[in-house]
Amino acid sequence: MLQEKSIKIIILLLSILLIYQGCKKGGEVKDEFELKREQREKEWNVSGQEIMAKSEEGERVSAEVSFEKKGEEEISRERPRKLRIGVLGPETGELSDYGLKTMRGVQLAADEINASGGINGQPLEIFHYDTESGIAGTLKAAEEIILDDIAAVIGSPTGETTFSASKKFNDHQIIFMSAGTRRRLGDTGPYMFRNTLSDVDAANELIDYCINKLGMKNFAIVSSLNNDYSITITALLKRSVLNKGYNIVEDIFLWSDTTANISKDDTSIESQIEKIKTKNPDAVIYTGDYLEGLNLAKEMRRKGIKVPLIGGEDLATEDFLKVGRDDVLGTIVYSGFYADSQLPYVKNFVDSYRKKNGEYPDRIAALSYDALNMVAEAFRRAQSMRPTHLRDSLKKIKDFKGVTGVTSFNDSREVKKNAFILKAEKKDGRLKFVLQGGEV
């Protein structure tokens, strides 16, 4: 009996040893973040476009299952909706800033529409619903939206708003348009729309500008592993550089100092910047948030690295410029909104928003303003106020001149628009982002 127990213990120990050895590669265990990043790069490699095509085709198939193929006789049995728009987002709680900016953008657009005669002579009603920054609050609000006979909902770019009630809205044929979520709505249903600049397109446009306009060839990449979105954007930018035949001379990571089994050097910006300095890149691509970006830019300048920082719209903030000062001079970013545009309708939006709310509009407010205006335009053009007619009219929006750019919807209810390419420059005695390209 004792011998049998000893054999079982030995087998167990050998199994544990084999599992441990199988998890090792070159003596190191891959971290969860590294695996995520590798997956993003794999997805957005040369086959990236094929993956996107398959995804979009899948969405079309899913969408056609229940609602897309209705004939006019079926549509005629749908109950016409009232001219009511719901605004769904967190007005209280930790995410309230997103919800309040969404509400302000929508309300400004509604006020202008009604002051100009409404929609086909009828006033547009706005109802707002507080998610309280949580899923429970979102589901409660969704029930109220259904009871209030809302025709379409403009949603804040927060997770609970975007995904918690999607099934309810689809089941009741209520249009939902997210004003700014960075996550594709995928096949969550044929009544789901997203008014957000595509990161795929924006990454390509940014790299095109750096290569074709500035002559850059060699790039270093810094990924923030505190931020899953950073991992995604890194993969997109890296793919764009490599697919155009240019070089990634250094690829480094910024780890949180609370991450287990990571050396001090790996959590130190100073140590990581030393690796970049020896490679002499033409630019440093950084994809994390602006606070970490400030530390990175400061250390680059301290080490004598004078090349520009390149990044996404998380860097396109006034705080980034105000705190970073000369350290961030020359930073090049893409953005979904440019508040200093000289286009008359953009200037009018910025001035009206500032007068009404006492602050400049940001990307979320601008996307919400455009979202309401596109829904209103779709309602004007719709054959009737029946849900299928409203949805089909919105899908047909093409070349809509919004404050966030000229916008069209594709078959997957995602928008096609150009990114704004901005550069941090000193102008009129202060540091500001100046338009380099993208505006039509």
Short mmCIF file of C-alpha atoms in Angstrom, two decimals:
data_model
loop_
_atom_site.label_atom_id
_atom_site.label_comp_id
_atom_site.label_asym_id
_atom_site.label_seq_id
_atom_site.Cartn_x
_atom_site.Cartn_y
_atom_site.Cartn_z
CA MET A 1 0.00 0.00 0.00
CA LEU A 2 2.82 2.37 0.97
CA GLN A 3 4.63 1.53 -2.26
CA GLU A 4 1.49 2.29 -4.31
CA LYS A 5 1.13 5.71 -2.61
CA SER A 6 4.80 6.49 -3.30
CA ILE A 7 4.36 5.69 -7.00
CA LYS A 8 1.31 8.00 -7.19
CA ILE A 9 3.24 10.84 -5.54
CA ILE A 10 6.15 10.41 -7.98
CA ILE A 11 3.77 10.45 -10.99
CA LEU A 12 2.11 13.61 -9.65
CA LEU A 13 5.46 15.39 -9.20
CA LEU A 14 6.59 14.39 -12.70
CA SER A 15 3.32 15.72 -14.17
CA ILE A 16 3.77 19.07 -12.43
CA LEU A 17 7.37 19.27 -13.69
CA LEU A 18 6.31 18.54 -17.28
CA ILE A 19 3.55 21.18 -17.17
CA TYR A 20 6.01 23.71 -15.78
CA GLN A 21 8.58 22.93 -18.47
CA GLY A 22 5.93 23.11 -21.18
CA CYS A 23 4.98 26.64 -20.12
CA LYS A 24 8.56 27.87 -20.39
CA LYS A 25 10.19 29.30 -23.46
CA GLY A 26 13.84 30.23 -23.32
CA GLY A 27 13.67 30.01 -19.53
CA GLU A 28 10.83 32.61 -19.26
CA VAL A 29 7.09 32.31 -18.75
CA LYS A 30 5.15 34.60 -21.07
CA ASP A 31 3.05 37.18 -19.27
CA GLU A 32 -0.67 37.57 -20.02
CA PHE A 33 -0.05 41.02 -21.51
CA GLU A 34 2.65 39.73 -23.85
CA LEU A 35 0.32 37.00 -25.07
CA LYS A 36 -2.41 39.56 -25.68
CA ARG A 37 -0.03 41.77 -27.62
CA GLU A 38 1.21 38.88 -29.76
CA GLN A 39 -2.39 37.98 -30.51
CA ARG A 40 -3.13 41.55 -31.64
CA GLU A 41 -0.07 41.51 -33.91
CA LYS A 42 -1.08 38.15 -35.33
CA GLU A 43 -4.61 39.38 -36.02
CA TRP A 44 -3.41 42.55 -37.70
CA ASN A 45 -0.61 41.03 -39.71
CA VAL A 46 -0.74 40.83 -43.47
CA SER A 47 -3.98 38.88 -43.19
CA GLY A 48 -5.63 41.69 -41.23
CA GLN A 49 -7.82 42.85 -44.08
CA GLU A 50 -9.04 39.28 -44.65
CA ILE A 51 -10.02 39.00 -41.00
CA MET A 52 -11.93 42.28 -41.20
CA ALA A 53 -13.70 41.17 -44.37
CA LYS A 54 -14.76 37.89 -42.75
CA SER A 55 -15.95 39.76 -39.66
CA GLU A 56 -18.03 42.19 -41.66
CA GLU A 57 -19.51 39.38 -43.75
CA GLY A 58 -20.42 37.57 -40.54
CA GLU A 59 -22.19 40.67 -39.27
CA ARG A 60 -24.23 40.94 -42.46
CA VAL A 61 -25.28 37.30 -42.24
CA SER A 62 -26.27 37.68 -38.59
CA ALA A 63 -28.13 40.88 -39.28
CA GLU A 64 -30.17 39.31 -42.07
CA VAL A 65 -31.47 36.46 -39.93
CA SER A 66 -34.42 38.33 -38.43
CA PHE A 67 -34.81 41.93 -39.49
CA GLU A 68 -32.90 42.73 -42.67
CA LYS A 69 -35.08 40.92 -45.19
CA LYS A 70 -38.48 42.31 -44.25
CA GLY A 71 -40.75 43.12 -47.16
CA GLU A 72 -42.97 46.20 -47.32
CA GLU A 73 -46.03 44.21 -46.27
CA GLU A 74 -44.24 43.10 -43.10
CA ILE A 75 -42.87 46.59 -42.48
CA SER A 76 -46.36 48.06 -42.81
CA ARG A 77 -47.39 46.07 -39.71
CA GLU A 78 -44.71 47.75 -37.58
CA ARG A 79 -45.89 50.45 -35.20
CA PRO A 80 -44.70 53.93 -36.28
CA ARG A 81 -42.46 55.61 -33.72
CA LYS A 82 -42.68 59.08 -32.23
CA LEU A 83 -40.04 61.75 -32.83
CA ARG A 84 -38.27 60.87 -29.59
CA ILE A 85 -34.54 60.44 -29.05
CA GLY A 86 -33.09 58.94 -25.89
CA VAL A 87 -29.66 59.82 -24.53
CA LEU A 88 -28.23 56.93 -22.53
CA GLY A 89 -25.14 57.33 -20.39
CA PRO A 90 -23.71 57.81 -16.90
CA GLU A 91 -24.86 61.16 -15.49
CA THR A 92 -23.84 60.14 -11.97
CA GLY A 93 -21.07 57.90 -10.63
CA GLU A 94 -17.44 57.52 -11.61
CA LEU A 95 -18.09 57.68 -15.37
CA SER A 96 -20.40 60.69 -15.28
CA ASP A 97 -18.04 62.92 -17.28
CA TYR A 98 -18.70 60.77 -20.37
CA GLY A 99 -22.47 60.83 -19.97
CA LEU A 100 -22.72 64.56 -19.33
CA LYS A 101 -20.61 65.42 -22.39
CA THR A 102 -22.77 63.11 -24.51
CA MET A 103 -25.90 64.81 -23.20
CA ARG A 104 -24.53 68.30 -23.89
CA GLY A 105 -23.57 67.46 -27.46
CA VAL A 106 -26.98 65.91 -28.21
CA GLN A 107 -28.94 68.70 -26.53
CA LEU A 108 -27.13 71.41 -28.51
CA ALA A 109 -27.91 69.61 -31.78
CA ALA A 110 -31.57 69.16 -30.75
CA ASP A 111 -31.93 72.83 -29.82
CA GLU A 112 -30.60 73.86 -33.23
CA ILE A 113 -32.84 71.40 -35.08
CA ASN A 114 -35.97 72.57 -33.27
CA ALA A 115 -35.06 76.24 -33.71
CA SER A 116 -34.94 75.55 -37.46
CA GLY A 117 -38.41 74.00 -37.60
CA GLY A 118 -37.79 70.50 -36.24
CA ILE A 119 -38.05 67.41 -38.44
CA ASN A 120 -40.54 67.79 -41.25
CA GLY A 121 -42.26 70.49 -39.22
CA GLN A 122 -42.47 68.47 -36.00
CA PRO A 123 -40.39 69.13 -32.84
CA LEU A 124 -37.81 66.57 -31.79
CA GLU A 125 -38.14 65.42 -28.18
CA ILE A 126 -35.06 64.51 -26.13
CA PHE A 127 -35.24 62.14 -23.14
CA HIS A 128 -32.17 61.35 -21.07
CA TYR A 129 -31.48 58.27 -18.96
CA ASP A 130 -28.80 57.83 -16.30
CA THR A 131 -26.98 54.46 -16.24
CA GLU A 132 -25.50 55.44 -12.85
CA SER A 133 -22.17 54.13 -14.23
CA GLY A 134 -23.29 50.52 -13.95
CA ILE A 135 -24.99 47.60 -15.70
CA ALA A 136 -28.01 47.55 -13.36
CA GLY A 137 -28.68 51.22 -14.05
CA THR A 138 -28.36 50.63 -17.80
CA LEU A 139 -30.85 47.76 -17.83
CA LYS A 140 -33.32 49.79 -15.78
CA ALA A 141 -32.92 52.71 -18.18
CA ALA A 142 -33.44 50.41 -21.17
CA GLU A 143 -36.82 49.33 -19.80
CA GLU A 144 -37.81 52.99 -19.42
CA ILE A 145 -36.68 53.70 -22.99
CA ILE A 146 -38.91 50.92 -24.29
CA LEU A 147 -41.92 52.19 -22.31
CA ASP A 148 -41.30 55.78 -23.46
CA ASP A 149 -41.59 54.72 -27.12
CA ILE A 150 -38.12 56.03 -28.04
CA ALA A 151 -37.24 55.74 -31.74
CA ALA A 152 -33.45 55.98 -31.38
CA VAL A 153 -30.84 56.15 -28.62
CA ILE A 154 -27.54 58.02 -28.60
CA GLY A 155 -25.19 56.20 -26.22
CA SER A 156 -22.12 57.37 -24.31
CA PRO A 157 -18.85 55.55 -25.09
CA THR A 158 -18.82 53.52 -21.89
CA GLY A 159 -18.94 49.74 -21.67
CA GLU A 160 -22.16 49.40 -19.68
CA THR A 161 -23.95 51.78 -22.05
CA THR A 162 -22.70 50.17 -25.25
CA PHE A 163 -23.28 46.49 -24.59
CA SER A 164 -25.55 45.84 -21.59
CA ALA A 165 -28.84 46.61 -23.33
CA SER A 166 -28.04 45.83 -26.97
CA LYS A 167 -30.31 42.76 -27.07
CA LYS A 168 -33.25 44.70 -25.62
CA PHE A 169 -32.86 47.45 -28.21
CA ASN A 170 -32.61 45.00 -31.08
CA ASP A 171 -35.58 42.98 -29.86
CA HIS A 172 -37.68 46.16 -29.78
CA GLN A 173 -36.22 47.56 -33.02
CA ILE A 174 -34.82 50.68 -31.35
CA ILE A 175 -31.86 52.27 -33.13
CA PHE A 176 -28.79 52.57 -30.91
CA MET A 177 -25.86 54.72 -31.97
CA SER A 178 -22.72 54.79 -29.84
CA ALA A 179 -21.06 58.18 -29.86
CA GLY A 180 -17.44 57.20 -29.51
CA THR A 181 -16.98 53.65 -28.25
CA ARG A 182 -13.67 52.19 -29.42
CA ARG A 183 -15.01 48.66 -29.52
CA ARG A 184 -16.64 47.42 -32.69
CA LEU A 185 -20.27 46.60 -32.06
CA GLY A 186 -19.81 43.49 -34.19
CA ASP A 187 -22.86 41.35 -34.70
CA THR A 188 -24.75 42.65 -31.66
CA GLY A 189 -27.65 43.35 -33.99
CA PRO A 190 -28.96 45.21 -37.04
CA TYR A 191 -30.09 48.23 -35.01
CA MET A 192 -26.61 48.89 -33.61
CA PHE A 193 -24.58 51.77 -35.12
CA ARG A 194 -21.25 53.32 -34.14
CA ASN A 195 -20.09 56.86 -34.88
CA THR A 196 -16.39 56.41 -34.16
CA LEU A 197 -13.25 56.94 -36.22
CA SER A 198 -11.82 53.56 -37.24
CA ASP A 199 -8.48 52.94 -35.51
CA VAL A 200 -7.45 50.79 -38.48
CA ASP A 201 -7.89 53.69 -40.90
CA ALA A 202 -6.46 56.25 -38.49
CA ALA A 203 -3.29 54.22 -37.87
CA ASN A 204 -2.68 53.88 -41.60
CA GLU A 205 -3.27 57.57 -42.23
CA LEU A 206 -0.89 58.57 -39.42
CA ILE A 207 1.91 56.31 -40.67
CA ASP A 208 1.29 57.42 -44.27
CA TYR A 209 1.79 61.02 -43.19
CA CYS A 210 4.99 60.26 -41.27
CA ILE A 211 6.50 58.29 -44.15
CA ASN A 212 5.29 60.22 -47.19
CA LYS A 213 5.29 63.78 -45.82
CA LEU A 214 8.12 63.64 -43.29
CA GLY A 215 10.34 60.95 -44.85
CA MET A 216 10.50 58.74 -41.76
CA LYS A 217 11.73 55.18 -42.22
CA ASN A 218 12.76 53.81 -38.82
CA PHE A 219 10.44 53.69 -35.82
CA ALA A 220 10.71 52.64 -32.19
CA ILE A 221 7.50 51.47 -30.50
CA VAL A 222 6.61 51.83 -26.83
CA SER A 223 3.54 49.92 -25.62
CA SER A 224 1.83 50.56 -22.30
CA LEU A 225 0.94 47.23 -20.74
CA ASN A 226 -1.30 48.97 -18.21
CA ASN A 227 -3.74 49.59 -21.04
CA ASP A 228 -5.37 46.95 -23.26
CA TYR A 229 -6.29 49.60 -25.83
CA SER A 230 -2.59 50.48 -26.14
CA ILE A 231 -1.83 46.88 -27.10
CA THR A 232 -4.41 47.05 -29.89
CA ILE A 233 -3.16 50.38 -31.29
CA THR A 234 0.45 49.19 -31.13
CA ALA A 235 -0.43 46.20 -33.30
CA LEU A 236 -2.20 48.41 -35.85
CA LEU A 237 0.65 50.93 -36.11
CA LYS A 238 3.31 48.25 -36.23
CA ARG A 239 1.46 46.41 -38.96
CA SER A 240 1.15 49.63 -40.97
CA VAL A 241 4.88 50.38 -40.74
CA LEU A 242 5.94 46.85 -41.70
CA ASN A 243 3.40 46.49 -44.52
CA LYS A 244 4.76 49.66 -46.10
CA GLY A 245 8.25 48.14 -46.07
CA TYR A 246 9.78 50.19 -43.26
CA ASN A 247 11.46 49.28 -39.99
CA ILE A 248 10.71 48.81 -36.31
CA VAL A 249 14.17 49.29 -34.80
CA GLU A 250 13.09 48.82 -31.17
CA ASP A 251 9.93 47.38 -29.61
CA ILE A 252 9.67 47.92 -25.87
CA PHE A 253 7.06 47.76 -23.12
CA LEU A 254 6.16 49.87 -20.12
CA TRP A 255 5.08 47.56 -17.32
CA SER A 256 3.24 48.54 -14.17
CA ASP A 257 5.49 48.49 -11.12
CA THR A 258 2.87 46.30 -9.42
CA THR A 259 3.18 43.51 -12.03
CA ALA A 260 4.52 40.29 -10.53
CA ASN A 261 7.74 38.65 -11.76
CA ILE A 262 8.89 41.75 -13.67
CA SER A 263 12.33 43.21 -13.05
CA LYS A 264 12.85 46.81 -11.94
CA ASP A 265 14.42 47.63 -15.31
CA ASP A 266 11.25 46.50 -17.10
CA THR A 267 9.09 48.89 -15.04
CA SER A 268 11.49 51.80 -15.44
CA ILE A 269 10.96 54.33 -18.22
CA GLU A 270 14.58 55.41 -17.82
CA SER A 271 15.89 51.92 -18.53
CA GLN A 272 13.62 51.43 -21.52
CA ILE A 273 14.55 54.77 -23.07
CA GLU A 274 18.23 53.74 -23.02
CA LYS A 275 17.34 50.93 -25.43
CA ILE A 276 15.75 53.41 -27.84
CA LYS A 277 18.67 55.84 -27.76
CA THR A 278 21.12 53.35 -29.23
CA LYS A 279 18.86 52.63 -32.26
CA ASN A 280 18.49 56.23 -33.57
CA PRO A 281 14.85 56.02 -34.72
CA ASP A 282 13.20 58.77 -36.78
CA ALA A 283 10.27 58.77 -34.34
CA VAL A 284 8.97 57.00 -31.25
CA ILE A 285 5.47 55.54 -31.48
CA TYR A 286 3.67 55.56 -28.12
CA THR A 287 0.14 54.21 -27.69
CA GLY A 288 -0.76 54.61 -24.00
CA ASP A 289 -2.45 57.38 -22.02
CA TYR A 290 -1.25 60.96 -21.85
CA LEU A 291 0.07 60.82 -18.26
CA GLU A 292 2.49 58.01 -19.05
CA GLY A 293 3.19 59.77 -22.36
CA LEU A 294 4.31 62.87 -20.47
CA ASN A 295 6.84 60.86 -18.45
CA LEU A 296 8.09 59.18 -21.62
CA ALA A 297 8.53 62.49 -23.48
CA LYS A 298 10.30 64.07 -20.52
CA GLU A 299 12.77 61.19 -20.22
CA MET A 300 13.39 61.17 -23.98
CA ARG A 301 14.41 64.83 -23.89
CA ARG A 302 16.51 64.31 -20.76
CA LYS A 303 18.41 61.54 -22.57
CA GLY A 304 18.95 63.74 -25.61
CA ILE A 305 16.42 61.99 -27.89
CA LYS A 306 14.93 64.81 -29.97
CA VAL A 307 12.77 62.85 -32.42
CA PRO A 308 8.99 63.33 -32.20
CA LEU A 309 6.55 61.23 -30.25
CA ILE A 310 3.78 59.72 -32.42
CA GLY A 311 0.50 58.45 -31.03
CA GLY A 312 -3.27 58.14 -30.99
CA GLU A 313 -5.94 60.54 -29.83
CA ASP A 314 -5.37 59.85 -26.12
CA LEU A 315 -2.45 62.26 -26.43
CA ALA A 316 -4.54 64.93 -28.18
CA THR A 317 -5.50 66.74 -24.97
CA GLU A 318 -4.94 70.23 -23.59
CA ASP A 319 -3.46 68.74 -20.40
CA PHE A 320 -0.83 66.88 -22.43
CA LEU A 321 0.30 70.19 -23.95
CA LYS A 322 -0.09 72.27 -20.80
CA VAL A 323 1.95 69.94 -18.58
CA GLY A 324 4.40 68.68 -21.21
CA ARG A 325 5.40 72.06 -22.65
CA ASP A 326 8.61 71.90 -24.67
CA ASP A 327 9.03 68.18 -23.93
CA VAL A 328 6.03 67.37 -26.14
CA LEU A 329 6.74 69.92 -28.87
CA GLY A 330 6.61 68.17 -32.25
CA THR A 331 4.33 65.33 -31.07
CA ILE A 332 2.21 64.01 -33.96
CA VAL A 333 -1.15 62.36 -33.30
CA TYR A 334 -4.35 61.34 -35.00
CA SER A 335 -7.69 62.48 -33.67
CA GLY A 336 -11.39 62.14 -34.44
CA PHE A 337 -12.08 65.83 -33.84
CA TYR A 338 -10.27 69.15 -34.39
CA ALA A 339 -11.74 71.98 -32.33
CA ASP A 340 -9.63 74.71 -34.00
CA SER A 341 -11.00 74.00 -37.47
CA GLN A 342 -11.76 77.07 -39.56
CA LEU A 343 -14.71 75.44 -41.32
CA PRO A 344 -17.75 77.66 -40.60
CA TYR A 345 -20.02 74.89 -39.30
CA VAL A 346 -17.29 73.56 -36.97
CA LYS A 347 -16.54 77.05 -35.65
CA ASN A 348 -20.25 77.59 -35.06
CA PHE A 349 -20.49 74.32 -33.11
CA VAL A 350 -17.45 75.12 -30.95
CA ASP A 351 -18.64 78.67 -30.23
CA SER A 352 -22.22 77.58 -29.43
CA TYR A 353 -21.09 74.71 -27.22
CA ARG A 354 -18.64 76.93 -25.35
CA LYS A 355 -21.27 79.64 -24.82
CA LYS A 356 -23.85 77.14 -23.57
CA ASN A 357 -21.56 74.99 -21.36
CA GLY A 358 -18.65 77.23 -20.40
CA GLU A 359 -16.02 74.88 -21.85
CA TYR A 360 -14.59 73.74 -25.17
CA PRO A 361 -16.16 70.60 -26.66
CA ASP A 362 -14.06 67.46 -26.80
CA ARG A 363 -14.27 64.40 -29.04
CA ILE A 364 -17.21 62.87 -27.13
CA ALA A 365 -19.34 66.00 -27.26
CA ALA A 366 -18.58 66.45 -30.96
CA LEU A 367 -19.39 62.82 -31.84
CA SER A 368 -22.66 63.05 -29.88
CA TYR A 369 -23.61 66.24 -31.71
CA ASP A 370 -22.94 64.56 -35.07
CA ALA A 371 -24.76 61.39 -34.01
CA LEU A 372 -27.98 63.27 -33.25
CA ASN A 373 -27.74 65.25 -36.49
CA MET A 374 -27.28 62.07 -38.55
CA VAL A 375 -30.23 60.39 -36.86
CA ALA A 376 -32.32 63.50 -37.49
CA GLU A 377 -31.31 63.54 -41.16
CA ALA A 378 -32.23 59.86 -41.46
CA PHE A 379 -35.66 60.57 -39.94
CA ARG A 380 -36.24 63.39 -42.44
CA ARG A 381 -35.49 61.08 -45.36
CA ALA A 382 -37.24 57.95 -44.06
CA GLN A 383 -40.18 56.53 -45.95
CA SER A 384 -42.08 56.38 -42.66
CA MET A 385 -41.46 56.40 -38.90
CA ARG A 386 -41.59 52.60 -38.79
CA PRO A 387 -38.42 51.08 -37.29
CA THR A 388 -37.19 49.30 -40.42
CA HIS A 389 -37.59 52.42 -42.56
CA LEU A 390 -35.77 54.53 -39.95
CA ARG A 391 -32.90 52.07 -39.68
CA ASP A 392 -32.54 51.65 -43.45
CA SER A 393 -32.55 55.43 -43.90
CA LEU A 394 -29.74 55.80 -41.37
CA LYS A 395 -27.68 53.08 -43.07
CA LYS A 396 -27.90 55.07 -46.32
CA ILE A 397 -26.26 58.18 -44.85
CA LYS A 398 -23.35 59.11 -47.14
CA ASP A 399 -20.92 62.04 -47.13
CA PHE A 400 -22.60 63.71 -44.16
CA LYS A 401 -20.73 66.91 -43.28
CA GLY A 402 -20.28 66.62 -39.55
CA VAL A 403 -18.05 68.50 -37.15
CA THR A 404 -16.00 65.29 -36.77
CA GLY A 405 -15.51 64.97 -40.52
CA VAL A 406 -17.34 63.84 -43.63
CA THR A 407 -19.09 60.63 -42.60
CA SER A 408 -20.66 57.63 -44.34
CA PHE A 409 -21.99 54.32 -42.97
CA ASN A 410 -20.92 50.97 -44.41
CA ASP A 411 -22.95 47.75 -44.51
CA SER A 412 -21.77 46.88 -40.98
CA ARG A 413 -23.14 50.16 -39.61
CA GLU A 414 -19.61 51.42 -38.93
CA VAL A 415 -18.55 54.85 -40.19
CA LYS A 416 -15.98 55.73 -42.79
CA LYS A 417 -14.24 59.05 -42.16
CA ASN A 418 -10.74 60.51 -42.25
CA ALA A 419 -8.57 61.06 -39.20
CA PHE A 420 -7.30 64.51 -38.33
CA ILE A 421 -3.48 64.49 -38.26
CA LEU A 422 -2.26 67.02 -35.69
CA LYS A 423 1.15 68.27 -34.62
CA ALA A 424 2.08 70.06 -31.38
CA GLU A 425 3.48 73.44 -32.41
CA LYS A 426 4.00 76.84 -30.85
CA LYS A 427 1.55 79.24 -32.44
CA ASP A 428 0.57 82.74 -31.31
CA GLY A 429 2.75 82.35 -28.24
CA ARG A 430 1.27 79.09 -26.98
CA LEU A 431 1.61 75.38 -27.60
CA LYS A 432 -1.31 73.87 -29.50
CA PHE A 433 -2.17 71.05 -31.87
CA VAL A 434 -2.09 72.31 -35.46
CA LEU A 435 -3.83 70.53 -38.32
CA GLN A 436 -1.49 68.76 -40.76
CA GLY A 437 -4.01 66.73 -42.74
CA GLY A 438 -7.36 64.97 -42.79
CA GLU A 439 -9.85 67.81 -43.01
CA VAL A 440 -12.00 67.88 -46.14
#
